[in-house]
Short mmCIF file of C-alpha atoms in Angstrom, two decimals:
data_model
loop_
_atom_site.label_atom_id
_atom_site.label_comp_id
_atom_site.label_asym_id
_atom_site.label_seq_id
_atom_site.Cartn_x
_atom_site.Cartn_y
_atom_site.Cartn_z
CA UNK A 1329 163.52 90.66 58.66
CA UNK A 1330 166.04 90.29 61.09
CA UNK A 1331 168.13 93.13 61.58
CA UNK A 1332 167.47 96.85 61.02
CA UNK A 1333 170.44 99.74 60.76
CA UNK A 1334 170.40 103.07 59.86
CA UNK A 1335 173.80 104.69 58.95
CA UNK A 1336 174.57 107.68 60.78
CA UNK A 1337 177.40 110.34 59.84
CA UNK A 1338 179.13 111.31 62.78
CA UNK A 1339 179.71 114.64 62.95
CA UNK A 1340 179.72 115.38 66.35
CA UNK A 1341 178.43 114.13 69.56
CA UNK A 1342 175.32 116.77 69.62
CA UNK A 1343 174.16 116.03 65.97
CA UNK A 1344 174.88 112.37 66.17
CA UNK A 1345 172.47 112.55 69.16
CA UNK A 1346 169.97 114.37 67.82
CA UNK A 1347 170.13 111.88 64.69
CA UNK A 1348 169.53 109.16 67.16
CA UNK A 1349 166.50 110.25 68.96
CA UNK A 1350 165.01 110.95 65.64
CA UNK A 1351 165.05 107.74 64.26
CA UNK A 1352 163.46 106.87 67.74
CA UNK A 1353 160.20 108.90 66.53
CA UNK A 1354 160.43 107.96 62.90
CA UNK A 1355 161.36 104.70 62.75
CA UNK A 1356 161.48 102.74 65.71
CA UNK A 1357 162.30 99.26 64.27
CA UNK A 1358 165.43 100.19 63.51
CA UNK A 1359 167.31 98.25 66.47
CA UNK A 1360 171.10 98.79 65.03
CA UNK A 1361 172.95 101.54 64.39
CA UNK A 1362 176.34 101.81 61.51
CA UNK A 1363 179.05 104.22 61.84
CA UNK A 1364 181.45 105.51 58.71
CA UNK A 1365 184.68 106.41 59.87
CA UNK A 1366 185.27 109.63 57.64
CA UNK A 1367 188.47 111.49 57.68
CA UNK A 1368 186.90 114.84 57.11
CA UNK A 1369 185.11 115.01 60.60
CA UNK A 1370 187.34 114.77 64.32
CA UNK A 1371 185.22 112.06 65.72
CA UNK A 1372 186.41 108.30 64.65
CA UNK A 1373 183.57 105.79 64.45
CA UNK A 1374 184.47 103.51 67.39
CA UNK A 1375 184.81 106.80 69.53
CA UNK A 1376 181.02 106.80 68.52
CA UNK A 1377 180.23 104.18 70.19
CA UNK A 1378 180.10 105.52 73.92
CA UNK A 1379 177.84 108.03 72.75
CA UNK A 1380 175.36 105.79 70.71
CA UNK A 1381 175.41 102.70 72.96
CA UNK A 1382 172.90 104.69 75.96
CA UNK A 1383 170.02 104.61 73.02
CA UNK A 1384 171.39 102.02 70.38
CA UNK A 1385 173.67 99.22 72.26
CA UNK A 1386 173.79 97.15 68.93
CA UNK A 1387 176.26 100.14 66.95
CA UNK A 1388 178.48 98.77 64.17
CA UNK A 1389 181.54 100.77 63.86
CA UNK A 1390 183.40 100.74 60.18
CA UNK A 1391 187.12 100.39 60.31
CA UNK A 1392 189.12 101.54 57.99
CA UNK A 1393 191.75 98.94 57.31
CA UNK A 1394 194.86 101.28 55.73
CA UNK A 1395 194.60 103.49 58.77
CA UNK A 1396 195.42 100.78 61.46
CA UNK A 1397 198.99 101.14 63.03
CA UNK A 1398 200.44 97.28 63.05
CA UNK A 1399 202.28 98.75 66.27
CA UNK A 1400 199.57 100.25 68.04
CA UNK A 1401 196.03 98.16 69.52
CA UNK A 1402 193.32 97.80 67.44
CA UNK A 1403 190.49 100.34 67.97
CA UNK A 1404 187.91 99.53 70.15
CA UNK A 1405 190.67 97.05 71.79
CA UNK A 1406 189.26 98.95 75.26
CA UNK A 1407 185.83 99.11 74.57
CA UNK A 1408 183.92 95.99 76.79
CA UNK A 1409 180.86 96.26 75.85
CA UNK A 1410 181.87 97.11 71.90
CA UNK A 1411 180.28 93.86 69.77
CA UNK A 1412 180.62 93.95 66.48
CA UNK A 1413 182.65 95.70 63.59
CA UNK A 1414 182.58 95.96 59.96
CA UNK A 1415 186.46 95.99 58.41
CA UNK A 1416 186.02 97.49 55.63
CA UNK A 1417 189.39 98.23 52.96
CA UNK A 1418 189.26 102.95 53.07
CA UNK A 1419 189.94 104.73 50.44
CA UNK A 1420 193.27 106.78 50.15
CA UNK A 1421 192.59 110.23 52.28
CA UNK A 1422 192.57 113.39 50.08
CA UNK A 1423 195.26 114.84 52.58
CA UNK A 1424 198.51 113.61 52.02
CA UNK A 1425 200.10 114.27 55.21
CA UNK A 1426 197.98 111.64 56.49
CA UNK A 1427 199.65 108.78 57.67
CA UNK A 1428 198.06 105.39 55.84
CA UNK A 1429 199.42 101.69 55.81
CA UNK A 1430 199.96 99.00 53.65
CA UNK A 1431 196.90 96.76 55.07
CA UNK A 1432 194.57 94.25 53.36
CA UNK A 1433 190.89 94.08 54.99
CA UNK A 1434 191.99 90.03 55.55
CA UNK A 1435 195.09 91.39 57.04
CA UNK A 1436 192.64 93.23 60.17
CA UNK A 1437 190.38 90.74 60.36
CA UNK A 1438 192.88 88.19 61.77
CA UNK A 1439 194.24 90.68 63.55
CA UNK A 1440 191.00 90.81 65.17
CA UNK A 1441 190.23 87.01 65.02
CA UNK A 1442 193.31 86.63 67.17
CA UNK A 1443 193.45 89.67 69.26
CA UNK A 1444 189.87 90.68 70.20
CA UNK A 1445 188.13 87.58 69.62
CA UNK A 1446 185.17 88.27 70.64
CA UNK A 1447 183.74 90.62 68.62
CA UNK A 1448 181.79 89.50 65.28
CA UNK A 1449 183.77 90.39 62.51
CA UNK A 1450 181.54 92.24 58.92
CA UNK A 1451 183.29 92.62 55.75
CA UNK A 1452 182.39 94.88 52.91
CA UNK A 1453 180.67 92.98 49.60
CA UNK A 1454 180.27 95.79 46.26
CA UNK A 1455 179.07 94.44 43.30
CA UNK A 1456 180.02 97.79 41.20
CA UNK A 1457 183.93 98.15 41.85
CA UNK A 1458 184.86 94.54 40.81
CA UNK A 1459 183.65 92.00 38.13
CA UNK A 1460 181.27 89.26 40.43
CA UNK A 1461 183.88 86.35 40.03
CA UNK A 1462 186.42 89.17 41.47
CA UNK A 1463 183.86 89.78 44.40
CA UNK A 1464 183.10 86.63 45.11
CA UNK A 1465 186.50 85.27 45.65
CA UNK A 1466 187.38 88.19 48.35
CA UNK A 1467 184.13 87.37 49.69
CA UNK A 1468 185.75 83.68 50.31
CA UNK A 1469 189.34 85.20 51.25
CA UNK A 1470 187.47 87.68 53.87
CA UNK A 1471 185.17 84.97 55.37
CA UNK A 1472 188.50 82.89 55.88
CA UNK A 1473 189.82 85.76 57.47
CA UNK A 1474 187.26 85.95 60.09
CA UNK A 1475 184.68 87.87 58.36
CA UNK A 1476 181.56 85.83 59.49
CA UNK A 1477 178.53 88.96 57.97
CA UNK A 1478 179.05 91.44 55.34
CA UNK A 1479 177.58 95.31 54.61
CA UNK A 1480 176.92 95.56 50.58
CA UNK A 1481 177.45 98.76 49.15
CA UNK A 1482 174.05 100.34 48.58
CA UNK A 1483 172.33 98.59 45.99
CA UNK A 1484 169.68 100.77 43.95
CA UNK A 1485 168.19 98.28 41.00
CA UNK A 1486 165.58 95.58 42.26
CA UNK A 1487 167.41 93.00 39.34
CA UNK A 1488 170.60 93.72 40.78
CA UNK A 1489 169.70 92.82 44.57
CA UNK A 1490 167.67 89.60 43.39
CA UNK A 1491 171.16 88.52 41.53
CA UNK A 1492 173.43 89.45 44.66
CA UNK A 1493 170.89 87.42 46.84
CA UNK A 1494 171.03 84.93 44.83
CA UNK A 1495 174.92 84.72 44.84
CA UNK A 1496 175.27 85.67 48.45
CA UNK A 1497 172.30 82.92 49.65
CA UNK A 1498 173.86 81.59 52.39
CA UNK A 1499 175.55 84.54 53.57
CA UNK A 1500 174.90 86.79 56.73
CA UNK A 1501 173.86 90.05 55.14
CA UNK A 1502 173.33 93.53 55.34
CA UNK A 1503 171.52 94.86 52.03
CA UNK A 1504 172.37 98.47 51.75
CA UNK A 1505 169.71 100.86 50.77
CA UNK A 1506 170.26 104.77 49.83
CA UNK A 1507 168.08 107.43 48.57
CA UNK A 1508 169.91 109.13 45.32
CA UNK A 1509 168.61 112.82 45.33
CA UNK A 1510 169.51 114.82 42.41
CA UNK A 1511 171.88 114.91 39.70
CA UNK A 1512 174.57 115.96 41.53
CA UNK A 1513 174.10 112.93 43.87
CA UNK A 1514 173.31 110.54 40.88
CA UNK A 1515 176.89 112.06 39.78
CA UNK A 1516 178.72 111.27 43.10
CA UNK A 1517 177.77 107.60 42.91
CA UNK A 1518 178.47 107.02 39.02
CA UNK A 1519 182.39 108.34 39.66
CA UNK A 1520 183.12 107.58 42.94
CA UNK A 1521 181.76 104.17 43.48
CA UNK A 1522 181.59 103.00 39.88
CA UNK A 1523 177.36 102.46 40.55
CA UNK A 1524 175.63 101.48 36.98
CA UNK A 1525 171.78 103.07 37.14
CA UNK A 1526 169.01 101.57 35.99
CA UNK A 1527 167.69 103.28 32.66
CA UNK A 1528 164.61 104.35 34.36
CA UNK A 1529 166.31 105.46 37.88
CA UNK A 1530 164.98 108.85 39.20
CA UNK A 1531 166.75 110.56 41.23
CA UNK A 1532 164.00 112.08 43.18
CA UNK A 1533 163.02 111.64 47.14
CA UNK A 1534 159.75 109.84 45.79
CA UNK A 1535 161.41 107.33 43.89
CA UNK A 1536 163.81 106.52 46.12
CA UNK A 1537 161.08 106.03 48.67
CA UNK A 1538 158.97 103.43 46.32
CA UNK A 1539 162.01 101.66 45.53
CA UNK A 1540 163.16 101.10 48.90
CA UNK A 1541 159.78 100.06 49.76
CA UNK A 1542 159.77 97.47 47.30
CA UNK A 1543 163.11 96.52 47.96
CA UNK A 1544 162.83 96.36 52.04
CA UNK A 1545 159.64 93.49 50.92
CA UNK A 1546 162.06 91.45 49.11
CA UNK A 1547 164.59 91.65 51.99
CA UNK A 1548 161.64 91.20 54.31
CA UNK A 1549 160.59 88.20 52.91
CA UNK A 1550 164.06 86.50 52.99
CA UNK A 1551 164.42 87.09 56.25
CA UNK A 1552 167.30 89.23 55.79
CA UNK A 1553 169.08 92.36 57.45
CA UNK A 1554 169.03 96.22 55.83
CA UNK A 1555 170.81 98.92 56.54
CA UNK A 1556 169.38 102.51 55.61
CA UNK A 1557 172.10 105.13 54.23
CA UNK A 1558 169.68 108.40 54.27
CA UNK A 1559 172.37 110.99 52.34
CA UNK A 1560 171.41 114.18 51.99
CA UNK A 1561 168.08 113.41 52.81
CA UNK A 1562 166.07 114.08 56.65
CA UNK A 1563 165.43 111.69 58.05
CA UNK A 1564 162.18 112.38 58.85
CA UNK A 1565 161.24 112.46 55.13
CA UNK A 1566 163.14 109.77 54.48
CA UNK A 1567 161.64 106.89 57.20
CA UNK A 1568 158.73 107.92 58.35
CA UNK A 1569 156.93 106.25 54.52
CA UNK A 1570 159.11 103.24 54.95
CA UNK A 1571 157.36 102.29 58.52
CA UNK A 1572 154.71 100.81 55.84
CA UNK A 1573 156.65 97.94 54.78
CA UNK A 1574 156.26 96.50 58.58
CA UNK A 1575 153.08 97.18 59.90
#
């Protein structure tokens, strides 16, 4: 495996901290570290970054493309030692008054091709929202866009991630892995990100855990990247049993 991330919600600075030096204790093979950029909290994901970057220098800020201002520079445009970003396209905020724009995710990527070249450019890949040939094809319009890596959405069916490997072979990638807790969280991923279940999916902390196990082999033996979404869950019940998978 070559690349380890654990999504963090960003909150604040104190509970974003506290996050951090947890997954020191439980799970210290995580090397990277993925910000959301979520409307409902103050702190923007690449303001993150000079709080995570003491303990976690490799941080991955999402950026919402319909929030970026064509008039104004691109976040983290001041940031030196900021190296990487996933673009990513945001869903409509719930408040109206806020202010979005008419942007394509290929639209800020070669804005940041051409204006902050050096920073590796992610993209977003979902197998749920779109039909595969649909996928596929923005996964070809992002890469040629400057999208040279992509974060899937979380992926929670062992069939489904050996059929997006297989399509996405050649591709730098991030498999995303999250632990569905309860109906109400089985609920949230059916309506709001269009997620098909498995006809023997539990949603229980145990079965997450043995899934992601036997998922994190597969990835391991490909020699690909993960990143860990732990909603709703602690994280030290969460990582701690996954530490298995790489002794």
């Amino acid at each position: 495996m070559t690349r380890i991330s654990i999504e963090l919600i960003p909150r604040d600075k104190d509970s974003l901290t506290l996050d951090m030096n947890n997954i020191k204790e439980y799970f210290s093979v995580a090397d990277t570290i993925n910000i959301p950029d979520l409307m409902r909290f103050p702190l923007r994901s690449w303001e993150t970054f000079d709080i995570t970057y003491p303990l976690y220098p490799n941080t991955i800020p999402h950026i919402r493309a319909i929030d970026i201002d064509p008039n104004a520079p691109l976040p983290g445009y001041n940031q030196s030692n900021l190296k990487e970003i996933l673009v990513i396209q945001g869903d409509p905020p719930a408040d109206l008054h806020k202010v979005t724009y008419p942007n394509t995710t290929e639209m800020i990527l070669r804005r940041y091709q051409k204006e902050l070249p050096h920073l590796t450019l992610y993209a977003a890949f979902d197998p749920y929202r779109r039909s595969p040939k649909e996928e596929l094809e923005h996964i070809q319009s992002k890469e040629a866009a400057g999208a040279t890596g992509f974060f899937t959405q979380p992926i929670f069916d062992e069939k489904m991630l050996e059929l997006c490997m297989d399509w996405l072979h050649d591709k730098n990638v991030f498999w995303g892995l999250s632990p569905v807790v309860g109906p109400k969280s089985k609920s949230y991923w059916e309506v709001t990100n269009r997620v098909i279940f498995p006809h023997h999916f539990e949603p229980t902390l145990e079965a997450n855990i043995a899934f992601a196990k036997r998922a994190l082999q597969l990835i391991k033996q490909t020699n690909s990247n993960t990143y860990l979404m732990p909603l709703r869950v602690k994280l030290e019940k969460y990582l701690p049993p996954l530490m298995d998978v790489f002794l």
